[in-house]
Coordinates of C-alpha atoms and ligand atoms in Angstrom, one line a residue:
M1 CA -0.1 -0.2 0.1
K2 CA 1.3 3.9 -0.6
R3 CA 1.7 5.9 2.5
I4 CA 2.1 9.8 2.3
V5 CA 2.7 11.8 5.3
T6 CA 1.1 14.9 6.1
I7 CA 1.9 17.6 8.5
Q8 CA -0.6 20.3 9.8
D9 CA -2.7 21.0 13.0
I10 CA -5.3 18.9 14.5
S11 CA -8.5 20.9 14.9
C12 CA -10.4 19.3 17.5
V13 CA -13.9 20.6 15.9
G14 CA -13.9 22.1 13.0
K15 CA -13.9 19.9 10.1
C16 CA -10.2 20.8 8.8
S17 CA -6.4 20.2 8.3
L18 CA -6.0 16.8 9.7
T19 CA -9.1 15.5 11.1
V20 CA -10.1 16.0 7.2
A21 CA -6.7 14.8 5.8
L22 CA -6.6 11.6 7.6
P23 CA -9.7 10.3 6.5
I24 CA -10.4 11.2 3.2
I25 CA -6.4 10.4 2.2
S26 CA -7.3 6.7 4.4
A27 CA -10.7 6.2 2.3
M28 CA -9.2 6.1 -1.0
G29 CA -6.7 3.3 -0.3
V30 CA -3.6 5.2 1.3
E31 CA -1.6 5.1 4.4
T32 CA -1.6 7.8 5.9
A33 CA 1.1 9.0 8.6
I34 CA 0.7 12.5 10.5
I35 CA 2.8 14.9 12.3
P36 CA -0.1 17.2 14.2
T37 CA 1.9 20.5 14.2
A38 CA -0.5 21.9 17.1
V39 CA -3.6 20.9 19.0
L40 CA -6.4 23.5 19.0
S41 CA -10.2 23.3 20.8
T42 CA -11.8 24.4 17.3
H43 CA -10.0 25.8 13.9
T44 CA -9.4 29.8 14.2
M45 CA -12.5 31.4 13.3
F46 CA -13.9 30.4 16.5
Q47 CA -13.6 32.6 19.0
G48 CA -11.4 31.5 22.5
F49 CA -10.0 28.2 20.5
T50 CA -7.3 26.9 23.0
F51 CA -3.5 26.6 21.2
R52 CA -1.0 23.7 22.0
D53 CA 1.6 23.9 19.8
L54 CA 3.5 21.0 19.5
T55 CA 7.0 22.1 17.4
S56 CA 9.3 20.6 19.6
D57 CA 8.0 17.0 18.9
I58 CA 8.5 17.5 14.9
R59 CA 12.7 16.9 14.7
P60 CA 12.3 13.6 17.4
I61 CA 9.6 12.3 15.3
M62 CA 11.6 12.8 12.3
D63 CA 14.8 10.9 14.1
H64 CA 13.0 8.1 15.1
W65 CA 11.2 7.8 11.6
Q66 CA 14.6 8.0 10.0
K67 CA 15.6 5.1 12.7
E68 CA 13.2 3.0 11.0
K69 CA 14.2 3.8 7.4
L70 CA 10.9 4.6 6.7
G71 CA 10.0 6.3 3.6
F72 CA 6.6 8.3 1.9
D73 CA 5.3 8.1 -1.6
A74 CA 3.8 11.7 -0.9
I75 CA 4.7 14.5 1.1
Y76 CA 1.8 16.8 2.0
T77 CA 1.8 19.8 4.4
G78 CA -0.7 22.1 5.4
Y79 CA -1.5 24.8 7.8
L80 CA 1.6 25.6 9.5
G81 CA 2.1 28.1 12.8
S82 CA 5.0 29.6 12.2
F83 CA 8.1 30.5 10.4
E84 CA 10.4 27.3 12.7
Q85 CA 7.9 25.3 11.7
I86 CA 8.4 26.5 7.6
D87 CA 11.9 25.9 8.5
L88 CA 11.5 22.5 9.7
M89 CA 9.3 21.3 6.8
K90 CA 12.8 22.2 4.8
E91 CA 14.1 19.6 6.8
L92 CA 11.5 17.1 6.1
F93 CA 11.4 17.3 2.9
S94 CA 14.9 17.3 2.7
R95 CA 15.7 14.2 5.4
F96 CA 12.1 11.9 3.7
R97 CA 12.4 13.0 -0.2
G98 CA 12.9 10.1 -2.4
K99 CA 13.6 9.7 -6.1
D100 CA 9.8 9.5 -6.7
T101 CA 8.2 11.2 -3.5
K102 CA 5.8 14.0 -4.6
V103 CA 5.9 17.0 -2.5
I104 CA 3.0 18.9 -2.4
V105 CA 2.8 21.9 -0.6
D106 CA -0.6 23.9 0.3
P107 CA -0.1 27.6 1.5
C108 CA -2.4 27.4 4.0
M109 CA -3.1 31.1 5.3
A110 CA -5.4 33.1 3.2
D111 CA -8.6 34.2 1.6
N112 CA -10.6 36.4 -0.3
G113 CA -8.1 38.5 0.1
K114 CA -7.4 38.6 3.2
L115 CA -4.6 36.2 5.8
Y116 CA -6.4 34.6 8.2
P117 CA -6.0 35.8 12.1
G118 CA -2.0 35.7 13.1
F119 CA -0.3 35.6 9.5
T120 CA 1.6 38.2 8.3
P121 CA 3.0 39.3 5.0
E122 CA 6.2 37.8 6.0
F123 CA 4.7 34.7 6.7
A124 CA 3.2 35.0 2.7
K125 CA 6.7 35.3 1.8
A126 CA 8.3 32.9 3.9
M127 CA 5.7 30.2 2.6
A128 CA 7.1 31.6 -1.4
G129 CA 10.2 29.9 0.1
L130 CA 8.5 26.4 1.0
C131 CA 6.3 26.0 -2.4
G132 CA 9.7 26.9 -4.3
Q133 CA 11.0 23.0 -2.8
A134 CA 7.6 21.1 -3.4
D135 CA 6.5 19.5 -6.9
I136 CA 2.7 21.0 -6.9
I137 CA 1.6 23.7 -4.5
V138 CA -2.0 23.9 -4.6
P139 CA -2.7 28.4 -3.7
N140 CA -6.0 29.9 -4.0
I141 CA -5.8 33.4 -5.6
T142 CA -5.3 35.4 -2.4
E143 CA -2.5 33.3 -1.5
A144 CA -1.0 33.5 -4.5
S145 CA -1.0 37.0 -4.2
F146 CA 0.6 37.3 -0.8
M147 CA 3.3 35.1 -1.4
L148 CA 4.1 37.2 -4.9
G149 CA 3.8 40.5 -3.1
V150 CA 1.7 41.8 -6.2
P151 CA -2.6 43.3 -4.6
Y152 CA -5.6 40.7 -4.6
V153 CA -7.6 41.3 -7.7
E154 CA -10.8 40.4 -6.7
A155 CA -12.9 37.9 -8.7
G156 CA -14.3 38.8 -12.2
S157 CA -11.8 41.5 -12.7
Y158 CA -9.0 39.9 -14.6
D159 CA -9.1 37.5 -18.1
Q160 CA -7.1 34.9 -18.8
A161 CA -3.7 36.2 -19.2
Y162 CA -3.9 37.7 -16.3
I163 CA -4.2 34.0 -14.5
E164 CA -1.8 32.8 -16.6
D165 CA 1.1 35.4 -16.0
L166 CA 0.1 34.8 -11.9
L167 CA 0.7 30.7 -12.7
K168 CA 3.6 31.4 -14.4
K169 CA 5.0 34.2 -11.8
L170 CA 4.2 30.9 -9.2
A171 CA 6.0 28.8 -10.6
G172 CA 9.1 30.6 -10.6
L173 CA 8.7 29.9 -6.6
G174 CA 10.2 26.6 -7.5
S175 CA 8.2 24.2 -7.8
K176 CA 7.2 22.4 -10.9
Q177 CA 3.7 22.4 -11.4
V178 CA 1.3 25.0 -9.9
V179 CA -2.9 24.6 -9.3
L180 CA -4.3 27.7 -8.8
K181 CA -8.0 27.8 -6.9
G182 CA -11.0 29.9 -7.1
I183 CA -10.7 31.3 -10.6
E184 CA -13.8 33.1 -11.4
F185 CA -13.9 35.0 -15.3
K186 CA -16.3 37.4 -15.3
T187 CA -18.2 35.3 -18.2
S188 CA -17.7 32.3 -16.0
R189 CA -21.5 32.5 -15.4
G190 CA -22.3 30.7 -12.2
R191 CA -18.8 28.7 -12.8
I192 CA -15.5 28.9 -10.5
G193 CA -12.3 27.0 -12.0
I194 CA -9.3 25.5 -11.0
A195 CA -6.3 26.3 -13.0
S196 CA -2.7 24.2 -13.4
Y197 CA 0.7 25.1 -15.3
N198 CA 3.8 22.4 -16.0
A199 CA 6.7 24.3 -15.7
E200 CA 8.6 21.8 -17.7
T201 CA 6.1 21.4 -20.5
G202 CA 4.8 24.8 -20.5
E203 CA 1.1 23.4 -20.4
Y204 CA -2.2 25.2 -18.8
S205 CA -5.3 22.7 -18.3
W206 CA -8.6 24.3 -17.2
Y207 CA -11.2 22.9 -14.8
F208 CA -14.4 24.5 -13.9
H209 CA -17.1 23.2 -11.9
K210 CA -20.5 24.6 -10.2
K211 CA -19.8 27.6 -8.0
M212 CA -21.9 26.9 -4.2
K213 CA -23.7 30.1 -3.1
T214 CA -22.3 30.0 0.6
S215 CA -18.9 29.4 1.0
F216 CA -17.6 27.3 4.1
H217 CA -14.2 26.2 6.1
G218 CA -12.1 23.4 5.5
T219 CA -12.7 23.0 2.2
G220 CA -9.3 24.0 1.0
D221 CA -8.1 21.7 3.1
I222 CA -10.5 18.8 1.7
F223 CA -9.3 19.8 -2.0
A224 CA -5.7 18.8 -1.7
S225 CA -6.3 15.9 0.8
V226 CA -8.5 14.2 -2.2
L227 CA -5.3 15.6 -4.4
T228 CA -3.0 14.1 -2.6
G229 CA -4.9 10.8 -2.4
A230 CA -5.2 10.9 -6.4
L231 CA -2.2 11.4 -7.6
V232 CA -0.3 9.0 -4.8
R233 CA -3.1 6.4 -6.3
G234 CA -1.6 7.7 -10.2
L235 CA -4.2 10.0 -11.3
S236 CA -3.0 12.4 -13.5
L237 CA -2.5 15.7 -12.0
E238 CA -5.5 17.5 -14.4
K239 CA -7.6 14.1 -13.2
A240 CA -6.5 14.5 -9.9
Y241 CA -8.0 17.7 -9.1
A242 CA -10.8 17.5 -11.0
L243 CA -11.9 14.8 -9.0
A244 CA -10.7 17.2 -5.5
G245 CA -13.4 19.6 -7.5
D246 CA -16.3 18.0 -7.9
F247 CA -15.7 16.1 -4.4
V248 CA -16.3 19.3 -2.6
V249 CA -19.1 20.4 -5.0
R250 CA -20.6 17.7 -3.3
S251 CA -18.8 17.7 -0.1
I252 CA -21.1 21.5 0.0
A253 CA -24.4 20.2 -1.8
E254 CA -24.6 17.6 0.7
T255 CA -23.5 20.0 3.8
L256 CA -26.4 22.7 2.2
S257 CA -29.6 19.9 2.2
H258 CA -29.3 20.0 5.6
D259 CA -30.9 23.0 7.4
D260 CA -29.0 22.2 10.4
H261 CA -25.9 21.7 9.0
N262 CA -22.6 22.9 10.8
T263 CA -21.3 26.7 9.7
Y264 CA -17.8 25.5 10.6
G265 CA -17.2 23.1 7.9
V266 CA -18.6 20.8 4.7
D267 CA -20.6 17.4 5.7
F268 CA -17.7 15.6 3.3
E269 CA -18.7 12.5 5.3
A270 CA -21.8 11.6 2.5
A271 CA -19.7 12.3 -0.4
F272 CA -17.6 9.5 0.0
P273 CA -19.8 7.2 -2.3
M274 CA -19.6 9.3 -4.8
L275 CA -15.6 9.6 -4.4
L276 CA -14.4 6.0 -4.0
R277 CA -17.3 5.7 -6.6
K278 CA -15.4 8.1 -9.6
L279 CA -11.9 7.1 -8.6
D280 CA -12.8 3.5 -9.0
R281 CA -14.3 4.7 -11.9
E282 CA -10.6 6.8 -13.3
L283 CA -8.5 4.2 -11.6
K284 CA -10.2 1.6 -14.2
G285 CA -9.3 3.6 -17.6
Ligands
LIG301 O1 -8.4 24.8 6.9 C1 -7.5 26.0 7.6 C2 -7.2 25.8 8.4 C3 -6.6 24.8 9.3 N1 -6.0 24.9 10.3 C4 -6.5 26.3 11.5 C5 -7.5 27.0 10.8 C6 -7.6 27.1 9.3 C7 -8.5 28.3 8.7 O2 -8.8 29.5 9.3 O3 -7.2 28.0 11.5 C8 -6.3 25.7 13.2

């Protein structure tokens, strides 16, 4: 069985980071090792959350794993809370990156033109440095803008040339492939898109899907988790992010179908049958 490691926080309630990555990647048939970077009572959109930093455990975990000669088919980093954790992820890449290991960085720190609480433009620059060491990065447009130090342009106010330029600049940070989420052109008409750029072939690809009327926390983590699972199972990057986009749409639809739904995260659990059916169909070709 393929094995990945994902490094991000545990928000005990909130349906994001490890509480979505672990069930999703496991359900996709991939062993999912974890390094929790912190334990929070909830994600940071709740008021009054507790926070226990686990940075000092990260290097001893790596030391032990190296003694055990453990290797990974992919390394996927999500929400990271400090400059020190970014540096530790660079160390982890150099210690555990095998010849065929895919390194996926989700620079999880901003959305809708704003940084999440606790993050600064300097942190975004440091995250750009981590993205430079990845094989694949999956920012949204806000994260891309902060990492490149360019003004955030509102959805619907840019054209295809602008997105292609952004993708090329992101690849300039150093990763071979860039997947950019949350693209809406003036002409998109109720659709929202994902674009990718392969710096080795110079090719762009696009996938547009239905835009849901409500957005929820944790959907970026769900997207990156499905993408990681699908890539490790052998899907192409384009098929992997189409599956990830479809799963997010279905998870939001499941959530909105219940009047008493949570407002902090989506009911991705109810969309698993669809995910596994589609994955199986893709694998059988
Ligand atoms: O979904 C991203 C995320 C992960 N972890 C924590 C967060 C957030 C978004 O706000 O607060 C702790």
